[in-house]
PDB file of C-alpha atoms in Angstrom:
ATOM      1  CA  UNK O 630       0.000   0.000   0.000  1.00 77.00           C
ATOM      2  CA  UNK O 631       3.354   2.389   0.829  1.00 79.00           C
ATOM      3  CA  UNK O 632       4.554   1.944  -2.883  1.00 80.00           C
ATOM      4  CA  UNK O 633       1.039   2.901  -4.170  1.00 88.00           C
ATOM      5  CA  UNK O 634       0.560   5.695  -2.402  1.00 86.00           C
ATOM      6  CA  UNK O 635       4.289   7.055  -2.871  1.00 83.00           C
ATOM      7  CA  UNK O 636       3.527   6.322  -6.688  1.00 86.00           C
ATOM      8  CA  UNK O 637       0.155   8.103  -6.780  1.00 90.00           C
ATOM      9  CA  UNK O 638       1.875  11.229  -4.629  1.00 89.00           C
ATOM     10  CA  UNK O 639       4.836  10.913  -7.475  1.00 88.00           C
ATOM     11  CA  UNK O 640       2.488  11.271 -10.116  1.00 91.00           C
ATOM     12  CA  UNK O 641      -0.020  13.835  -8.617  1.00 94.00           C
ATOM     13  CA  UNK O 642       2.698  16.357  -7.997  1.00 90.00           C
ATOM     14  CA  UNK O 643       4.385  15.560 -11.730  1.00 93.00           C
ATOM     15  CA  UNK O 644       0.845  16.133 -13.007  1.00 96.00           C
ATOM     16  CA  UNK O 645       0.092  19.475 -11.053  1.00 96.00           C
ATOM     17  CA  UNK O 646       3.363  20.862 -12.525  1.00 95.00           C
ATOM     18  CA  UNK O 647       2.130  19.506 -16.221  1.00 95.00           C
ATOM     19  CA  UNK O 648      -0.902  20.967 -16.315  1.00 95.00           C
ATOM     20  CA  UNK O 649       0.414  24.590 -14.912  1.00 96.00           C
ATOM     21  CA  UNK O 650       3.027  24.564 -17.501  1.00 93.00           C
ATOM     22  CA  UNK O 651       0.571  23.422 -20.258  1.00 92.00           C
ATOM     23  CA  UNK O 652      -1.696  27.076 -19.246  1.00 92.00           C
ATOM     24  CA  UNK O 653       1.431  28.782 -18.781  1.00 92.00           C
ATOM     25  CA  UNK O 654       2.732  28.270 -22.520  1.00 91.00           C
ATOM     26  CA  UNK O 655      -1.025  27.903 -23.799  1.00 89.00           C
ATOM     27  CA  UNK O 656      -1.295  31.725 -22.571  1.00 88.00           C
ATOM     28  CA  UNK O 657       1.909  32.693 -24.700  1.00 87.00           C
ATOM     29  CA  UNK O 658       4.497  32.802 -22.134  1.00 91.00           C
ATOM     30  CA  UNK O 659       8.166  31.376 -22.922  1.00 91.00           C
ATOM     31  CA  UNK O 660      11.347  31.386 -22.333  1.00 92.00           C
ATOM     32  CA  UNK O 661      14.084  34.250 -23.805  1.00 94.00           C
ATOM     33  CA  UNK O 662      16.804  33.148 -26.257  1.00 92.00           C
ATOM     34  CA  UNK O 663      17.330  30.482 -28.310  1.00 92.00           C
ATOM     35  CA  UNK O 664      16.984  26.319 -27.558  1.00 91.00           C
ATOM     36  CA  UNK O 665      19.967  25.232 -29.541  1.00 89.00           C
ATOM     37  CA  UNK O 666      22.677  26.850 -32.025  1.00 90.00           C
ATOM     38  CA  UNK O 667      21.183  26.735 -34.916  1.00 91.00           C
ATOM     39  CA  UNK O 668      18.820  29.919 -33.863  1.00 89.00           C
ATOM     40  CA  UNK O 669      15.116  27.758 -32.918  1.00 90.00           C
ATOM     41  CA  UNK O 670      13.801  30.383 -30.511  1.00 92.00           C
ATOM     42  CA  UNK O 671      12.059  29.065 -27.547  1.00 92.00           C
ATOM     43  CA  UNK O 672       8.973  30.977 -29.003  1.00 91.00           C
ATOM     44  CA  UNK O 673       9.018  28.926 -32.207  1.00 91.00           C
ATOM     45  CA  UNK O 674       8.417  25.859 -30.327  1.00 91.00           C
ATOM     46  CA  UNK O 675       4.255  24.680 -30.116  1.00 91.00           C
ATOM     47  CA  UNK O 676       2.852  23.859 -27.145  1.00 90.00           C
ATOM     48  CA  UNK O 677       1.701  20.290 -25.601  1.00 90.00           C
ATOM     49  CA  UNK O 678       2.174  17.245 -27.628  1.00 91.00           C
ATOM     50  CA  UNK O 679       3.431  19.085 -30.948  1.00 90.00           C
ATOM     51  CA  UNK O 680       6.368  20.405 -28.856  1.00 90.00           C
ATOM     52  CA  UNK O 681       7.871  16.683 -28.913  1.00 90.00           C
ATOM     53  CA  UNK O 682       8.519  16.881 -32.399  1.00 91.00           C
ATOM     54  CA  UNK O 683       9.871  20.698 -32.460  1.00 91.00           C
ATOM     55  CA  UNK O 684      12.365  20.106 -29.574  1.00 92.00           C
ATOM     56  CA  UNK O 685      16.027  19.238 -30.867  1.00 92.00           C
ATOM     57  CA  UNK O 686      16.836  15.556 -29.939  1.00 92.00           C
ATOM     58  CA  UNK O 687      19.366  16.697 -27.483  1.00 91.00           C
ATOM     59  CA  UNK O 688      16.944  18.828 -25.356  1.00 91.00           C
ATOM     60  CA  UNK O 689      14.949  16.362 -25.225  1.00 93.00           C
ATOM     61  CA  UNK O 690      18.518  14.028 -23.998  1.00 95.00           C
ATOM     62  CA  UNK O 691      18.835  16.878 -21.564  1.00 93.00           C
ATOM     63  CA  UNK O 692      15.374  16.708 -19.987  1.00 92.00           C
ATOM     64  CA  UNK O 693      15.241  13.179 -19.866  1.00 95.00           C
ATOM     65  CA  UNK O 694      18.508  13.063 -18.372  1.00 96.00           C
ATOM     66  CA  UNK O 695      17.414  15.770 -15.911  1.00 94.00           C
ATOM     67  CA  UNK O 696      14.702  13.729 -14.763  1.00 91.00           C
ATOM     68  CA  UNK O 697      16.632  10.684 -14.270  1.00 92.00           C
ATOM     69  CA  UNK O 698      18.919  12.619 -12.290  1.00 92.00           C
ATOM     70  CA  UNK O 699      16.001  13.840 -10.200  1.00 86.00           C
ATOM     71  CA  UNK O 700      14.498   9.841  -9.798  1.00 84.00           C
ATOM     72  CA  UNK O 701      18.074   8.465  -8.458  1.00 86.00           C
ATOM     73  CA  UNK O 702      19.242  11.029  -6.521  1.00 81.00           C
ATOM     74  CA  UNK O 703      17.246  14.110  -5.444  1.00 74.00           C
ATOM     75  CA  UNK O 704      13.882  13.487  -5.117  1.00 72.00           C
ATOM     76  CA  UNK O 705      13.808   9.743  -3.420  1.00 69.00           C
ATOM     77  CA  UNK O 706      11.641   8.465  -0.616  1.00 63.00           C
ATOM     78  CA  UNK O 707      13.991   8.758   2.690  1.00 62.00           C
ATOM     79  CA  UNK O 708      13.261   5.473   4.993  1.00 61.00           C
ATOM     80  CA  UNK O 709      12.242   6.660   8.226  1.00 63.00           C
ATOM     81  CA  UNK O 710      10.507   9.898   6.246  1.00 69.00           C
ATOM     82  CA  UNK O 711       7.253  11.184   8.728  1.00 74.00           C
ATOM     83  CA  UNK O 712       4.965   9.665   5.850  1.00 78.00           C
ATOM     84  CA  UNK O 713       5.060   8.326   2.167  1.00 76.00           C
ATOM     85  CA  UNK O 714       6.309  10.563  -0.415  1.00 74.00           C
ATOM     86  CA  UNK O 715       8.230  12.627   2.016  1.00 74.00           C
ATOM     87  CA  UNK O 716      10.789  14.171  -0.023  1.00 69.00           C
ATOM     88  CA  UNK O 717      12.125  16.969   2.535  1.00 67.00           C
ATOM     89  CA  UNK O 718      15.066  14.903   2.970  1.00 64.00           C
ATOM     90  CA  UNK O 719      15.987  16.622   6.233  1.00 64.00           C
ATOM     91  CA  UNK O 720      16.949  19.550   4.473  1.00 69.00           C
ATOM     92  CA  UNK O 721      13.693  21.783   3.087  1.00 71.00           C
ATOM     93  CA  UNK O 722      11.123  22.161   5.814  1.00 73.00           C
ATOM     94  CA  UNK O 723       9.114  25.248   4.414  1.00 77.00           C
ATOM     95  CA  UNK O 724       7.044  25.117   7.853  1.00 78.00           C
ATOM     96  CA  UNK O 725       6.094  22.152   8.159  1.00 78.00           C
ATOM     97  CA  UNK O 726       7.303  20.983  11.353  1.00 79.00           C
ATOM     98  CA  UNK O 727       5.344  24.128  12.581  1.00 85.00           C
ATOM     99  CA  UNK O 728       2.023  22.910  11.693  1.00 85.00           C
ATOM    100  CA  UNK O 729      -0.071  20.474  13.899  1.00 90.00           C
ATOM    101  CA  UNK O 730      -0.832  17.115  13.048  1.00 87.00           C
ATOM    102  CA  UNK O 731      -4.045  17.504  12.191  1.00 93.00           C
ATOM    103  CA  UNK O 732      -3.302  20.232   9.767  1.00 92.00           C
ATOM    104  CA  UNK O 733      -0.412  18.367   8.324  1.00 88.00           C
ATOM    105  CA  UNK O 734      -3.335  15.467   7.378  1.00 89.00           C
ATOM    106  CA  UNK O 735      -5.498  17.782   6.058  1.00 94.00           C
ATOM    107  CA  UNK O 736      -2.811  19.402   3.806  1.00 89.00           C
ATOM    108  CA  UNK O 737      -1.689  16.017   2.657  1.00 89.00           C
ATOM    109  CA  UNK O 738      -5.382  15.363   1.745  1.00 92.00           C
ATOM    110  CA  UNK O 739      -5.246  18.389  -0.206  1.00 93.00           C
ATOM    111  CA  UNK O 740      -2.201  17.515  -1.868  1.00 91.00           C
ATOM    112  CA  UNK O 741      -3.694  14.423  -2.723  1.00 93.00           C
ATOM    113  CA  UNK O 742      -7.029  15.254  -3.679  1.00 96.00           C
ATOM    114  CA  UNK O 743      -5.536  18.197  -6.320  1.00 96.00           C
ATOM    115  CA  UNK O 744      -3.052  15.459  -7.555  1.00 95.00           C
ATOM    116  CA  UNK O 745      -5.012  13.521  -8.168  1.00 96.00           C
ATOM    117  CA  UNK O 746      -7.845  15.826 -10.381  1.00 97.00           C
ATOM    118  CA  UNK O 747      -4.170  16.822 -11.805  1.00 97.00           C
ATOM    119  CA  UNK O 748      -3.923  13.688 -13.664  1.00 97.00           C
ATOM    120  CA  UNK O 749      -7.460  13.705 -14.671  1.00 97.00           C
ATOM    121  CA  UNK O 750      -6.876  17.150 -15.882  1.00 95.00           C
ATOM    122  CA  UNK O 751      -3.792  16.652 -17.994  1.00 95.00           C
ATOM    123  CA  UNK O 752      -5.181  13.334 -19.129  1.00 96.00           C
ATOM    124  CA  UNK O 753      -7.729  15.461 -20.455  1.00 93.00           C
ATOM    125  CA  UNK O 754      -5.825  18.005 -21.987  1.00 93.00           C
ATOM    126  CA  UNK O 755      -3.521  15.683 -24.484  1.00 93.00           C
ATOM    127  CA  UNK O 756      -6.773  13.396 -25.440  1.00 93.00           C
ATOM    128  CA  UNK O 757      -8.979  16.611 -26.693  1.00 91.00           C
ATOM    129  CA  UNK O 758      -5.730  18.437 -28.443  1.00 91.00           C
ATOM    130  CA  UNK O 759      -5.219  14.736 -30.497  1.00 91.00           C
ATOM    131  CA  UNK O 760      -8.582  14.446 -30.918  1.00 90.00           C
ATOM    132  CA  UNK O 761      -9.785  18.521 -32.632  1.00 88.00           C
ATOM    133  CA  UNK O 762      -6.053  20.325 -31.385  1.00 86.00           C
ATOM    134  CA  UNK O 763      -8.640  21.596 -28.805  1.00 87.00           C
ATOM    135  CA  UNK O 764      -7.611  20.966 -25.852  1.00 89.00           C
ATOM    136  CA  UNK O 765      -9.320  24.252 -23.799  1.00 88.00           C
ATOM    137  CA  UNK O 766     -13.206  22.900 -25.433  1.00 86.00           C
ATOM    138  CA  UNK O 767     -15.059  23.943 -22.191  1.00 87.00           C
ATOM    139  CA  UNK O 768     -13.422  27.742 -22.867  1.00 87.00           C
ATOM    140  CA  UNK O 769     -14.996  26.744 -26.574  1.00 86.00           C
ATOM    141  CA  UNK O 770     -18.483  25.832 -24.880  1.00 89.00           C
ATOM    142  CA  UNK O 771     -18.615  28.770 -23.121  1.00 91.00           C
ATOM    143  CA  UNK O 772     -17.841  30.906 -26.339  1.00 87.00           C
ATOM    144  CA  UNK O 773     -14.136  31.626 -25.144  1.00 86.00           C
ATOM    145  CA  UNK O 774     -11.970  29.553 -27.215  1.00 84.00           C
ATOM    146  CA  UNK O 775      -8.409  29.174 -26.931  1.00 84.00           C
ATOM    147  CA  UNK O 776      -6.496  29.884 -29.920  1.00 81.00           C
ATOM    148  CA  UNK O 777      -4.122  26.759 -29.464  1.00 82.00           C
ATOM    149  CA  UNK O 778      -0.769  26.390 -31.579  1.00 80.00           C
ATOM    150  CA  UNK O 779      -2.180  28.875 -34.129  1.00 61.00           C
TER     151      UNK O 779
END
């Protein structure tokens, strides 16, 4: 039960970052400079899925690299953490020793419960922009729409 949970925490907090950075470059916001030598601006590159195939093959070495990095060494489940997925490590705290321990259960409920509607969410996401490159429909629905990759 341990492994599932620290899985589903993993995931959950990978998912809340994807969908915040799939709004963030949705809304037009990117990096400055260039992604490689050649002169492929970091504005040039498409957002969600279509980004895969934009991205040089060696950024795409670097960030899975980066990640692999961040699975072995950084960001590993401590025995003897206070709970699953309890990545402080004994070094960032942030407050949370502060809190009592019936707030620190309701946060981790939190954390959970928006994890989880995280992965719903970016589930979500890539299956509407394969299916119409609309991935924002509800903003469509409600006569918004989102004027993805154009």
């Amino acid at each position: 039960y341990d492994r599932l949970r620290f899985v589903e925490l993993k995931h959950g907090r990978i998912s809340m970052l994807a969908v915040l950075g799939h709004i963030v470059t949705s809304a037009g916001v990117r990096l400055p400079g260039d992604i490689d030598f050649e002169g492929t601006s970091f504005a040039s590159i498409p957002t969600g899925i279509a980004a895969l195939s934009k991205v040089p093959a060696a950024g795409l070495f670097q960030i899975f690299a980066f990640v692999g990095l961040l699975e072995l060494a950084v960001m590993k489940d401590i025995t003897g953490g206070e709970f699953v997925g309890d990545f402080r490590n004994g070094f960032i705290d942030y407050g949370w020793d502060s809190l009592s321990a019936e707030d620190q259960e309701r946060k981790r409920g939190i954390e959970l419960n928006n994890g989880r509607a995280a992965m719903m969410g970016i589930l979500a996401l890539m299956v509407h922009e394969e299916l119409n490159n609309d991935p924002y429909i509800i903003n469509t629905l409600l006569g918004a729409p989102v004027a993805f990759n154009a």
